[in-house]
Coordinates of C-alpha atoms and ligand atoms in Angstrom, one line a residue:
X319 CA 46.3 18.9 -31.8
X320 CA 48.6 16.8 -29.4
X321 CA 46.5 18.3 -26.8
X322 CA 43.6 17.5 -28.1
X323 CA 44.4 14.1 -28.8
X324 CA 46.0 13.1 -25.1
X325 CA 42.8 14.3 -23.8
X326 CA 40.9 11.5 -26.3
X327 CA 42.7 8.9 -25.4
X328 CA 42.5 9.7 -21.5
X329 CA 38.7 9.6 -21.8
X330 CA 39.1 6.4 -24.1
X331 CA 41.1 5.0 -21.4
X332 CA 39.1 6.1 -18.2
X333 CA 35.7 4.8 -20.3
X334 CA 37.4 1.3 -19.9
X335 CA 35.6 -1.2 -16.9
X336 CA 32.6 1.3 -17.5
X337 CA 30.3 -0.6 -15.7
X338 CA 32.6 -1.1 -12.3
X339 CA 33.0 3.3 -12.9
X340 CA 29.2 3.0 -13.3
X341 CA 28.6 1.0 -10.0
X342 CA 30.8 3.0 -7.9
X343 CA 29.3 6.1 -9.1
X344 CA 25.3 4.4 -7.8
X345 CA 26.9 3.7 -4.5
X346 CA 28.9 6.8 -3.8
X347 CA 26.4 9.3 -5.3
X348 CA 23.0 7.5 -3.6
X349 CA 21.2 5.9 -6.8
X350 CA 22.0 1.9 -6.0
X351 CA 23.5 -0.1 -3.0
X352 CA 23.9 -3.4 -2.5
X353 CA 21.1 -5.1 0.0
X354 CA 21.8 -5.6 3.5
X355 CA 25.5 -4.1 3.0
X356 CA 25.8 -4.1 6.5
X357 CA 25.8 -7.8 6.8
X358 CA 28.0 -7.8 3.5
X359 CA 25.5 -8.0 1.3
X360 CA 22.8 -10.3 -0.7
X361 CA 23.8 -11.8 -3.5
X362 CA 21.8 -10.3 -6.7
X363 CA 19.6 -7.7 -4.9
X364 CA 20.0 -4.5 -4.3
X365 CA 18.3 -1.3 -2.9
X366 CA 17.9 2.1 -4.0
X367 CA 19.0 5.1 -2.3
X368 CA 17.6 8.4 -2.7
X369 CA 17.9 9.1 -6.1
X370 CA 18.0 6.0 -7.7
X371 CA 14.5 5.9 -5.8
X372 CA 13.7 9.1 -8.0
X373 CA 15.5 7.8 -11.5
X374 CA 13.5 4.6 -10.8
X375 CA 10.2 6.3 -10.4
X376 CA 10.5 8.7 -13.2
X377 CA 11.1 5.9 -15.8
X378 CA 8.3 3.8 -14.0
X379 CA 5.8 7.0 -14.6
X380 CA 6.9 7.5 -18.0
X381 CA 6.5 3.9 -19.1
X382 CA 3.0 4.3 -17.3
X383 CA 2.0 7.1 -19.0
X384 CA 3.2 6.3 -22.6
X385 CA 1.0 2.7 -22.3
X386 CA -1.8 3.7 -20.4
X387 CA -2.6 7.7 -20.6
X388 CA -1.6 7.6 -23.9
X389 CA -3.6 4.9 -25.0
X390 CA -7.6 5.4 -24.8
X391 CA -7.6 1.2 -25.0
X392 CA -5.0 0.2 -22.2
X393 CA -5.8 0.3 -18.3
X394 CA -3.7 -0.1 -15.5
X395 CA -3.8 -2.7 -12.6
X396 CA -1.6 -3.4 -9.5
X397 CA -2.3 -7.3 -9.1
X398 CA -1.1 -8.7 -5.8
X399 CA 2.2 -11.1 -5.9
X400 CA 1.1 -13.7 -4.5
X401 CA -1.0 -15.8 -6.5
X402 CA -3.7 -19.4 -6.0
X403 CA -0.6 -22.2 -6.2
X404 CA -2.7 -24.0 -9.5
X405 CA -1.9 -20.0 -11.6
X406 CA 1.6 -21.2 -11.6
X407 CA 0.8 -25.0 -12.6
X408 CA -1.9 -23.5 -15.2
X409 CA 0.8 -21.1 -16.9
X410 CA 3.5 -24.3 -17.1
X411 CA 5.9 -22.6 -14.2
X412 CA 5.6 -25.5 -12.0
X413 CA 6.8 -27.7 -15.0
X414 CA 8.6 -25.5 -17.7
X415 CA 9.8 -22.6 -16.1
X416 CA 13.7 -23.8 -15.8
X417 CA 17.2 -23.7 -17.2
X418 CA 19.7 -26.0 -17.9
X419 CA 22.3 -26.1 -15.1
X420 CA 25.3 -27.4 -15.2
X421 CA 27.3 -28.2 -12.3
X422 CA 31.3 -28.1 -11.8
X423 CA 32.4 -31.7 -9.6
X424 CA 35.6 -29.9 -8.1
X425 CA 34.2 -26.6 -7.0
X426 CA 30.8 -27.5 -6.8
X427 CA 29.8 -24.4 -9.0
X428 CA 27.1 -24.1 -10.6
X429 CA 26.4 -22.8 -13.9
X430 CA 23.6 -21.6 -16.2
X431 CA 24.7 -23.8 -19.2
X432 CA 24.1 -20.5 -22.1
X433 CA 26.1 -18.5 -19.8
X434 CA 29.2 -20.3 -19.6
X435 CA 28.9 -20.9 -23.5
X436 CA 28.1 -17.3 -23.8
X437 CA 31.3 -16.8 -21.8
X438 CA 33.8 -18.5 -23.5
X439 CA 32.4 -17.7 -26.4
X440 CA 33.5 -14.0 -26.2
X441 CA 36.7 -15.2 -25.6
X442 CA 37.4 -16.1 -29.2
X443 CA 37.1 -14.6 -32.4
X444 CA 33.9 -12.9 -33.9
X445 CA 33.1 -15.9 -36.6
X446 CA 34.1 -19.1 -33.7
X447 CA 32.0 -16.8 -31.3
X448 CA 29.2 -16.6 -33.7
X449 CA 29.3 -20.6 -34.6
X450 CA 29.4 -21.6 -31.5
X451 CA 26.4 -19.4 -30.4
X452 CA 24.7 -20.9 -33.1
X453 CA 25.0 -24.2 -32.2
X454 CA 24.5 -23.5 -28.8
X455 CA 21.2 -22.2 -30.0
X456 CA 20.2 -25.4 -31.8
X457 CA 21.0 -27.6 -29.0
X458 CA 18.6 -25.3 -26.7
X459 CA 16.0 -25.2 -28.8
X460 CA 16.1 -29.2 -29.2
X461 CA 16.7 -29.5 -25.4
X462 CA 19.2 -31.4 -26.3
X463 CA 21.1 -31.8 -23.1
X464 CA 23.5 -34.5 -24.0
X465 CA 24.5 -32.3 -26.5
X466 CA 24.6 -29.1 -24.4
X467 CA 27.4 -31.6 -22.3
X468 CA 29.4 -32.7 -25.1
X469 CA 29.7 -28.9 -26.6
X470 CA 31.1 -27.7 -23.2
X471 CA 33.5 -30.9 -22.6
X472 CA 34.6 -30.6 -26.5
X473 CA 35.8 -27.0 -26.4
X474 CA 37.3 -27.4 -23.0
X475 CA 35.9 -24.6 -20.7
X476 CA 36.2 -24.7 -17.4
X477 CA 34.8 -23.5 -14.5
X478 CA 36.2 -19.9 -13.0
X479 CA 37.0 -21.2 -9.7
X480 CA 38.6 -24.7 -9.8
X481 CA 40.1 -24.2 -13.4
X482 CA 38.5 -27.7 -14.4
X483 CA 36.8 -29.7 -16.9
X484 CA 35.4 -31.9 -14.7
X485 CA 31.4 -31.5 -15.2
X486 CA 28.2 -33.1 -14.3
X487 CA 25.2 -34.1 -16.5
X488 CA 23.0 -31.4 -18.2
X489 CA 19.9 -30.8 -15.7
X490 CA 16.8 -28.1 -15.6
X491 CA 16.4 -26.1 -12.4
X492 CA 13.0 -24.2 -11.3
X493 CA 13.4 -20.9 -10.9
X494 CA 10.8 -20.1 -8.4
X495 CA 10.6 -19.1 -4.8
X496 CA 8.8 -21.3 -2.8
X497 CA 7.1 -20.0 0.8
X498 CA 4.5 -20.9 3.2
X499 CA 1.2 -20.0 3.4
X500 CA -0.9 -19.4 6.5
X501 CA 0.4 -20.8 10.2
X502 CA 0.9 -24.2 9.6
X503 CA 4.0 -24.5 7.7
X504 CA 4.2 -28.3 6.2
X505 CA 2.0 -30.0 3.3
X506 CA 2.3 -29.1 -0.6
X507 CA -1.4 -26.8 0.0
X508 CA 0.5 -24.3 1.2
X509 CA 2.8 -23.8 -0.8
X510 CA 2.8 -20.3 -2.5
X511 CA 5.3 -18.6 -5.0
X512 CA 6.8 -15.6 -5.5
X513 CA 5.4 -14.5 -9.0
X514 CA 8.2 -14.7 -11.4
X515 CA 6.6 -12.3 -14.0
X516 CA 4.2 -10.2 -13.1
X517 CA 2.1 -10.6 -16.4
X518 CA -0.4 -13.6 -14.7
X519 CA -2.3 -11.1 -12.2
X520 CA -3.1 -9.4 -15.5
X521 CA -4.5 -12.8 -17.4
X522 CA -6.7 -13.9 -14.4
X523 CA -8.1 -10.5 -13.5
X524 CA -9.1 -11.0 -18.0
X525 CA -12.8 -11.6 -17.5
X526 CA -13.0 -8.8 -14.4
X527 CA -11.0 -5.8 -16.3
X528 CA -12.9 -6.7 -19.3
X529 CA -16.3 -6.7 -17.8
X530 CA -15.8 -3.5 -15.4
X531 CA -14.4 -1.7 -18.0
X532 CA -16.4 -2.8 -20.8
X533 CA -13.8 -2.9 -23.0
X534 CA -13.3 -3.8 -26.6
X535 CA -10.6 -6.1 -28.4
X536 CA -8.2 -5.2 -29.3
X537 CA -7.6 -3.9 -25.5
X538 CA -4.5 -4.1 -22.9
X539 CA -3.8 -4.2 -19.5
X540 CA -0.9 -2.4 -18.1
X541 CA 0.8 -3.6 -14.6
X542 CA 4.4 -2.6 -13.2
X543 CA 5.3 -4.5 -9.8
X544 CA 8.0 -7.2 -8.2
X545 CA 8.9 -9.9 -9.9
X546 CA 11.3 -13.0 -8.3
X547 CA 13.5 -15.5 -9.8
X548 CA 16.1 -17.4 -8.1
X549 CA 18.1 -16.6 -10.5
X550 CA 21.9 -18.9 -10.7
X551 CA 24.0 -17.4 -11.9
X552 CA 23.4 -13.4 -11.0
X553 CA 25.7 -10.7 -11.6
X554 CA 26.0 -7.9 -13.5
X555 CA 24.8 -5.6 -11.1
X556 CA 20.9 -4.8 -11.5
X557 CA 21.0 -6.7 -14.6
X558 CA 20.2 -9.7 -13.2
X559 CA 18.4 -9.7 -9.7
X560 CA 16.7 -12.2 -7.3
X561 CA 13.9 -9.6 -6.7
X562 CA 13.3 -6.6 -9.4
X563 CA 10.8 -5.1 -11.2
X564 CA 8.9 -5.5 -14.3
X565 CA 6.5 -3.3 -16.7
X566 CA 4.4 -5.5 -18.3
X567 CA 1.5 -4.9 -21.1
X568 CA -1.1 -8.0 -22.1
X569 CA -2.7 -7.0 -25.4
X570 CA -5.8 -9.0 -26.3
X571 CA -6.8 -9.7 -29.6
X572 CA -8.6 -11.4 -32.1
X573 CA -7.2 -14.6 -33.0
X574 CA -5.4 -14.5 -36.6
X575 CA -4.7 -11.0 -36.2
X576 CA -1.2 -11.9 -34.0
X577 CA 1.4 -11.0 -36.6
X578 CA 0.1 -7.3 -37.5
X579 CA -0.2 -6.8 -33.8
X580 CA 3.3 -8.1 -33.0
X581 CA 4.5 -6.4 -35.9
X582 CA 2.7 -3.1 -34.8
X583 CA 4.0 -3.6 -30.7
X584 CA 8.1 -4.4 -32.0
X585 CA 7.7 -0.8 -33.5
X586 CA 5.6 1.3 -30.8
X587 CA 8.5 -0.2 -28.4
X588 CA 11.7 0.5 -30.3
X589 CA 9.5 4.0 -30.5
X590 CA 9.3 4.5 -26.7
X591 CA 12.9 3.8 -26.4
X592 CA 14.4 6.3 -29.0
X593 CA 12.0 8.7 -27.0
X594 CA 14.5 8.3 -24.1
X595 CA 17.0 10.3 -26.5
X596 CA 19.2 6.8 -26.6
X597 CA 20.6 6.7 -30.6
X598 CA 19.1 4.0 -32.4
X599 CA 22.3 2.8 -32.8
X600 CA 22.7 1.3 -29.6
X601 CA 19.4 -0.5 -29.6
X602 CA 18.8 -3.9 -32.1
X603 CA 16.4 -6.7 -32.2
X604 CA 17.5 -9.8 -31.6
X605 CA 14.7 -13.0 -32.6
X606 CA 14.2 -15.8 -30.2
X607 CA 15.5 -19.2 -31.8
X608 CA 14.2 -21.2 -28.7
X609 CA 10.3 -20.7 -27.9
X610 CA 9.1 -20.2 -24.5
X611 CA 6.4 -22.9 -24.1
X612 CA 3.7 -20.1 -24.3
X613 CA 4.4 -18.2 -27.4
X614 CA 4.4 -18.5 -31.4
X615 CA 6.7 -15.7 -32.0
X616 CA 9.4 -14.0 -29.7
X617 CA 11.7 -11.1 -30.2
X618 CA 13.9 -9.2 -27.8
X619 CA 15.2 -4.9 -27.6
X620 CA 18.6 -5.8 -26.9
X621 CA 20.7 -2.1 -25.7
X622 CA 24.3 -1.7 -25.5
X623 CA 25.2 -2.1 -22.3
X624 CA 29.0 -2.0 -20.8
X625 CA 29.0 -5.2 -20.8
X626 CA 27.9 -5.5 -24.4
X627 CA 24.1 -5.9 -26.5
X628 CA 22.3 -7.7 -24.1
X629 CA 18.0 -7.9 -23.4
X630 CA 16.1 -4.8 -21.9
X631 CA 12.4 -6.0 -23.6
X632 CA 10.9 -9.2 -24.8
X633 CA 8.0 -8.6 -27.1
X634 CA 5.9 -12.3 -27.1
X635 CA 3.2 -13.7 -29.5
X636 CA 1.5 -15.7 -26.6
X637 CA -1.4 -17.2 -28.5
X638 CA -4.4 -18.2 -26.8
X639 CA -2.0 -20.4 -24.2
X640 CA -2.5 -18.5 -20.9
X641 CA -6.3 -17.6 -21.0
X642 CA -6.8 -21.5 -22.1
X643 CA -4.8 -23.1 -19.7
X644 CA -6.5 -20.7 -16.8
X645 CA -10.2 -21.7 -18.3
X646 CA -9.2 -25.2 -18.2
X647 CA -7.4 -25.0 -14.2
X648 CA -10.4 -22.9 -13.0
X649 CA -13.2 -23.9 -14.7
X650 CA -14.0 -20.9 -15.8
X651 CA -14.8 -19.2 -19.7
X652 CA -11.9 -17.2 -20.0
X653 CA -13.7 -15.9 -23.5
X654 CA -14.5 -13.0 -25.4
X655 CA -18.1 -12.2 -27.0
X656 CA -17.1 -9.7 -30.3
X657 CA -20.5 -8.3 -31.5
X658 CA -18.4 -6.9 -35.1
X659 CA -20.1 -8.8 -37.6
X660 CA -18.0 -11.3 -39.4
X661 CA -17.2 -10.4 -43.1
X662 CA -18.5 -13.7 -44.4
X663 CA -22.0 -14.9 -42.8
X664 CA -22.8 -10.8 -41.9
X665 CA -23.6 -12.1 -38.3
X666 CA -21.8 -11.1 -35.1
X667 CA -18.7 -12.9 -34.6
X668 CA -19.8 -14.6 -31.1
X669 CA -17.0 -16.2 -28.6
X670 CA -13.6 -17.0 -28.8
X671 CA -10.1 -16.2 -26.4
X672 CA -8.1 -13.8 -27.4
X673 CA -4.7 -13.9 -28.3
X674 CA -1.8 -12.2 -26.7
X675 CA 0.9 -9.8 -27.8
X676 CA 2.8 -9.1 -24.4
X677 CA 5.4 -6.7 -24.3
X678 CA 7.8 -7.2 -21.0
X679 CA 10.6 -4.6 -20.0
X680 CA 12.7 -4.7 -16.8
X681 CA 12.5 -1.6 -14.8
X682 CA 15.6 -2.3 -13.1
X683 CA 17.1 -2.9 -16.2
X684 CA 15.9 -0.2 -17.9
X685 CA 17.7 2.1 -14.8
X686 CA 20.7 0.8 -15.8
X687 CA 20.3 1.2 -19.8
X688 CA 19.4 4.6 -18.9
X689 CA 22.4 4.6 -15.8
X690 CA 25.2 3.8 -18.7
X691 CA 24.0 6.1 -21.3
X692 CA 24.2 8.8 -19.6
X693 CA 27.6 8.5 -17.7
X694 CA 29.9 10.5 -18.8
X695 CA 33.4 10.5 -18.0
X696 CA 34.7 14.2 -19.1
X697 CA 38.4 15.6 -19.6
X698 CA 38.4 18.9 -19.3
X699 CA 41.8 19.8 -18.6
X700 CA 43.6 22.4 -20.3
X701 CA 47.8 22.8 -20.5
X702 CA 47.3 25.0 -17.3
X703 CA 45.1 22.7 -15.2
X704 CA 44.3 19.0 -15.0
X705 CA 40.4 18.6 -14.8
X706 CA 37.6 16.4 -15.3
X707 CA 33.9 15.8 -14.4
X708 CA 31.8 12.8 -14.4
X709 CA 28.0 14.1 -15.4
X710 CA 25.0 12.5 -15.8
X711 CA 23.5 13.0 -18.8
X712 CA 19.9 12.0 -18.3
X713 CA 17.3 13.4 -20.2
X714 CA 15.5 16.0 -18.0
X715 CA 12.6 14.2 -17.6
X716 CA 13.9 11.2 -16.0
X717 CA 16.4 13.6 -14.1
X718 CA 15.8 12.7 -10.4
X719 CA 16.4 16.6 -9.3
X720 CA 15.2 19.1 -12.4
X721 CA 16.8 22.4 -11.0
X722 CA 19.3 23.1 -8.0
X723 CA 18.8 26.5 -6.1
X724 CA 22.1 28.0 -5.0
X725 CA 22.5 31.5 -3.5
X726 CA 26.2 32.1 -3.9
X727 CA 27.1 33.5 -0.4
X728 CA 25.0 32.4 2.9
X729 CA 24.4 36.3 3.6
X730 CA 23.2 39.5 2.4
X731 CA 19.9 38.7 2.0
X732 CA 20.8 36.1 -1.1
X733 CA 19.2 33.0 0.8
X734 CA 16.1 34.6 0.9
X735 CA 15.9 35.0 -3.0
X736 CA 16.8 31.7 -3.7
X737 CA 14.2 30.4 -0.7
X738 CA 11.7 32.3 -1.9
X739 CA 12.4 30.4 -5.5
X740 CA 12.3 27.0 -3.9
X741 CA 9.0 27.5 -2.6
X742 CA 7.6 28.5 -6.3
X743 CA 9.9 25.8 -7.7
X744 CA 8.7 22.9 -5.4
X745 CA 5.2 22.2 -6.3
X746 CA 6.1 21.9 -10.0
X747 CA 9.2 19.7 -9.7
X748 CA 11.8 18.2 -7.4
X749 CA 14.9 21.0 -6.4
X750 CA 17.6 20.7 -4.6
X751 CA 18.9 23.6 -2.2
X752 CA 22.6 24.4 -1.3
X753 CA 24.4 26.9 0.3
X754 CA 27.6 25.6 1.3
X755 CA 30.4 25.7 -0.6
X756 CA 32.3 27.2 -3.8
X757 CA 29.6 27.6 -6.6
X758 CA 32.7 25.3 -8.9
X759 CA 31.9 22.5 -6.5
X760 CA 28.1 22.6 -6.0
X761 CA 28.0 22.4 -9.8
X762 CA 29.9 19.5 -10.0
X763 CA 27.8 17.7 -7.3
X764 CA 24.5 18.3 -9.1
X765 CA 26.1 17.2 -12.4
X766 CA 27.0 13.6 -10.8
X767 CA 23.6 13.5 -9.8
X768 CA 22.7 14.5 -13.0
X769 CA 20.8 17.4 -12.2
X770 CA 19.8 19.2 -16.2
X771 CA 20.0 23.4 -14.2
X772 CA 21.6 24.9 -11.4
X773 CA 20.5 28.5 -10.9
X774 CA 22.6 31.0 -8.7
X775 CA 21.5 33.9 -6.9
X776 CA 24.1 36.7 -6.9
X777 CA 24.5 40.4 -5.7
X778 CA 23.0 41.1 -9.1
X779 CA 20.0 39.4 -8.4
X780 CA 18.8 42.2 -5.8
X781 CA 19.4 44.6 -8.6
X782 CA 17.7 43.3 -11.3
X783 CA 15.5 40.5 -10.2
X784 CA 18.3 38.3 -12.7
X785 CA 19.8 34.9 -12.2
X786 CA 22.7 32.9 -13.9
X787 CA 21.1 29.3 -15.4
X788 CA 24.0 26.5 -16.0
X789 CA 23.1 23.9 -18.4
X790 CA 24.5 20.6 -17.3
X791 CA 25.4 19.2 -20.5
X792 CA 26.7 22.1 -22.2
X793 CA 28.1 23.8 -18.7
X794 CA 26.9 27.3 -20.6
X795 CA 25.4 29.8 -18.3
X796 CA 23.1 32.8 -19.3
X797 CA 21.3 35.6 -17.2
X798 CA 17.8 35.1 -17.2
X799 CA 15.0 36.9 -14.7
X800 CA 14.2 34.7 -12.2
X801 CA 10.7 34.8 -12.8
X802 CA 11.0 32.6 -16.0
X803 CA 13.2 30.1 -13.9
X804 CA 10.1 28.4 -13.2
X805 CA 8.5 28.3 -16.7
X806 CA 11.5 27.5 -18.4
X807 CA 12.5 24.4 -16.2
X808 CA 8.7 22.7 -16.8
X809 CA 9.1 23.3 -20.5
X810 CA 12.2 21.7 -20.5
X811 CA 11.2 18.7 -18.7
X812 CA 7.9 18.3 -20.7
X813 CA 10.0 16.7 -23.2
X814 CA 13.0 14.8 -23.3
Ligands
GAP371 N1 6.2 -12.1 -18.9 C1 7.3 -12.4 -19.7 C2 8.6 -12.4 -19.1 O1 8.7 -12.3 -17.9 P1 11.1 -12.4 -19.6 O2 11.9 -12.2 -20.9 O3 11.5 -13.5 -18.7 O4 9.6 -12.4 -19.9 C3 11.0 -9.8 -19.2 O5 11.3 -11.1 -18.7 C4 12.0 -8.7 -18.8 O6 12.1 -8.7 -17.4 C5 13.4 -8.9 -19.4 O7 13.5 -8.4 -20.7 C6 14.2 -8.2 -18.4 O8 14.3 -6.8 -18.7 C7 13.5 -8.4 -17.1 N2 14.1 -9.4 -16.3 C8 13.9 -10.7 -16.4 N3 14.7 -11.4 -15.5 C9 15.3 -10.4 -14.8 C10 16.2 -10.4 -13.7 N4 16.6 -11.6 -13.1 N5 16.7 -9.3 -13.2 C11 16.3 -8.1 -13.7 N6 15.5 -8.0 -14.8 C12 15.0 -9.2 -15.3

């Protein structure tokens, strides 16, 4: 009992800081590194290594899959990132798409203003935390900057570095990356963006997806690309990046209809991201108090994270705002001709603009929900031997390598076998070959990569065409012949 209770409280204890365990774990076992680490780094971007690149990739197909494959009315489109300079003054960037920064006089730091509330609000106690939220909320939502200044100066917080009080005014700070276009490299026309959100290729391709495709409302359009925001205050690892990536859906519908599609969206989404095997527990939905300038209802999927509930997904009510504002910038009828017949006058309905349920996820983020669910620090000692492992417990699916190949001696013809399995293996699904090394140690190797089976070829093997399977999760191994290796693996990864 005493046993089993020290070996509790070492895992309760070794869980602590999760996210640093998390982030050295990326870098030291090839998912994430830090951009241009060479040159020490760039603040808030990073790059990912070999198997982050696969973790990355099989969340990206998935999401693709479950919005476009899997629905007979959503399409797919990979809009370029830069976009015409008047899309970003049509969809209120230019104008609207800031936050309130606040700067520190002594350290000249600066801050996003619901940040260092939110900071020093989880300093105190849950119902102070909770009241001060609140009223930071109201203040927000009124843009209420003078009052944004006095909340900060009244409950004394100060900035990290120079310990003060000593602030400046309340001001709004654009978000977007500016560049040139073309050779000549001075004048306002030629200044381009970097597209903050990805979802504006999908509302001025509208008219062409809707045409080509000759699709119906309600319809969506799918897109996953880069997104860039100079973001101020970015930490938190790939929580908040200057350049990351975003899977976005635009669903288009009839106006007056918005509430039974939001409703219906909020529900296919929390669907998707049970389906990742993550406990519902550690998901909630948390409704926007403060409106982006676009949209008449706004929730987000907040997860768990290390570093508390924090946004994975918004889910927007748009209205009719972007496919208006780009009719009036362009010119052009950013409309919709529905032939149903309306209920009351028995004629077809004729042409309006659709509204908008969007729903928005971070890929990035989205690796690293999926990153700190499955981490898993394990004690395994017993009284005789001090032991642990850390394993990756991501569903196989997303697994970046499905099944590691590992004869257990380099000789006797054993290499062969387990060659001869790669090469059948391949095709299907990513493996990983290894010869060198005590079978004990390859194991633990694939399970900090996360790897769902190892299979080893033995002396046995030759005999009776048999191979021992380890489960990752479980560490159970069974004899099976190796001629359902391959069949068994796809099943497995089929589903989650
Ligand atoms: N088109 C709507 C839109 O962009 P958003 O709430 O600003 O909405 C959507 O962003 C999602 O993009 C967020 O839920 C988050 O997962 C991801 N995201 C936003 N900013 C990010 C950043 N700086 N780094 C990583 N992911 C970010």
């Amino acid at each position: 009992m005493l046993y089993r209770f020290t070996n509790y409280l070492c895992a309760v204890m070794a869980n602590e800081n999760t996210l640093q365990n998390i982030i050295s774990h990326c870098k030291e076992y090839g998912f994430i590194f830090q951009s241009s680490e060479i040159y020490d780094g760039l603040s808030a971007v990073y790059d990912y290594g070999q198997y982050g690149a696969e973790l990355k990739k099989n969340i990206r197909d998935y999401w693709w899959k479950s919005m476009t494959q899997m629905h007979e009315n959503i399409v797919g489109i990979d809009a370029a990132i830069f976009m015409h300079p008047t899309v970003w003054k049509a969809s209120g960037h230019v104008d609207n798409f800031s936050d309130p920064m606040i700067d520190n006089k002594d350290s000249q730091k600066r801050y996003r203003v619901d940040h260092l509330i939110e900071g020093f609000a989880d300093t105190l106690e849950a119902d102070k935390k909770d009241a001060l939220l609140a009223q930071m909320d109201t203040l927000l939502a009124a843009n209420d900057f003078d009052g944004l200044k006095l909340l900060i100066e009244t409950n004394k917080m100060k900035c990290s570095i120079s310990g003060t009080c000593n602030w400046t005014d309340v001001r709004q700070f654009n978000l977007m990356f500016k560049t040139e276009f073309g050779a000549v490299a001075d004048g306002e026309d030629n200044t381009v963006y970097l597209r903050p959100e990805t979802a504006q290729g999908i509302f001025v391709n509208f008219l062409n997806v809707q045409k080509t495709g000759r699709m119906k409302i309600p319809f969506g359009i799918a897109q996953v690309g880069k997104a860039f925001r100079n973001e101020i205050v970015a930490r938190q690892f790939i929580f908040r990046m200057r350049e990351f990536e975003q899977m976005e859906m635009q669903y288009f519908i009839k106006p007056g209809t918005q509430k039974q599609w939001y409703d219906y969206w909020k529900e296919t989404r929390m669907k998707w991201h049970l389906s990742l095997g993550i406990p519902a527990s550690k998901y909630r939905f948390h409704d926007h108090v403060k409106l982006a300038h676009y949209a008449d209802a706004a929730c987000d999927i907040e997860f768990d994270f290390p570093i508390g509930f924090k946004e994975v997904e918004g889910i927007h009510s748009r209205t009719d705002f972007d496919l208006t504002q780009h009719s009036k910038f362009s010119g052009k009828k950013m409309q919709y001709f529905d032939n149903d017949l309306d209920e009351a006058t028995g004629k077809p309905i004729g042409n309006y603009i659709p509204y908008v349920i969007e729903t928005s996820i971070g890929l990035d983020r989205t690796v690293m929900m999926v990153l700190s669910e499955a981490y898993t620090l394990e004690d395994l000692s017993t009284p005789e031997k001090k032991d642990d492992r850390v394993v990756l417990k991501f569903p196989a699916m997303l697994a970046p390598i499905k099944l590691a190949v590992l004869p257990l001696l380099k000789k006797d013809g054993l290499p062969e076998i387990a060659r001869a399995l790669m090469t059948e293996c391949k095709p299907h699904f990513n493996c990983f070959y290894e010869e060198k090394d005590a079978i004990g140690k390859r194991y633990r190797r694939q399970d900090a990569i996360g790897t769902p089976f190892c299979v080893t070829i033995d002396h046995q093997t030759k005999e009776d065409q048999t191979v021992t399977i380890r489960y990752r999760d479980s560490m159970q191994q069974e004899r099976i012949p190796i001629a359902q290796v391959r069949a068994l693996v796809q099943s497995k990864i089929m589903g989650v």
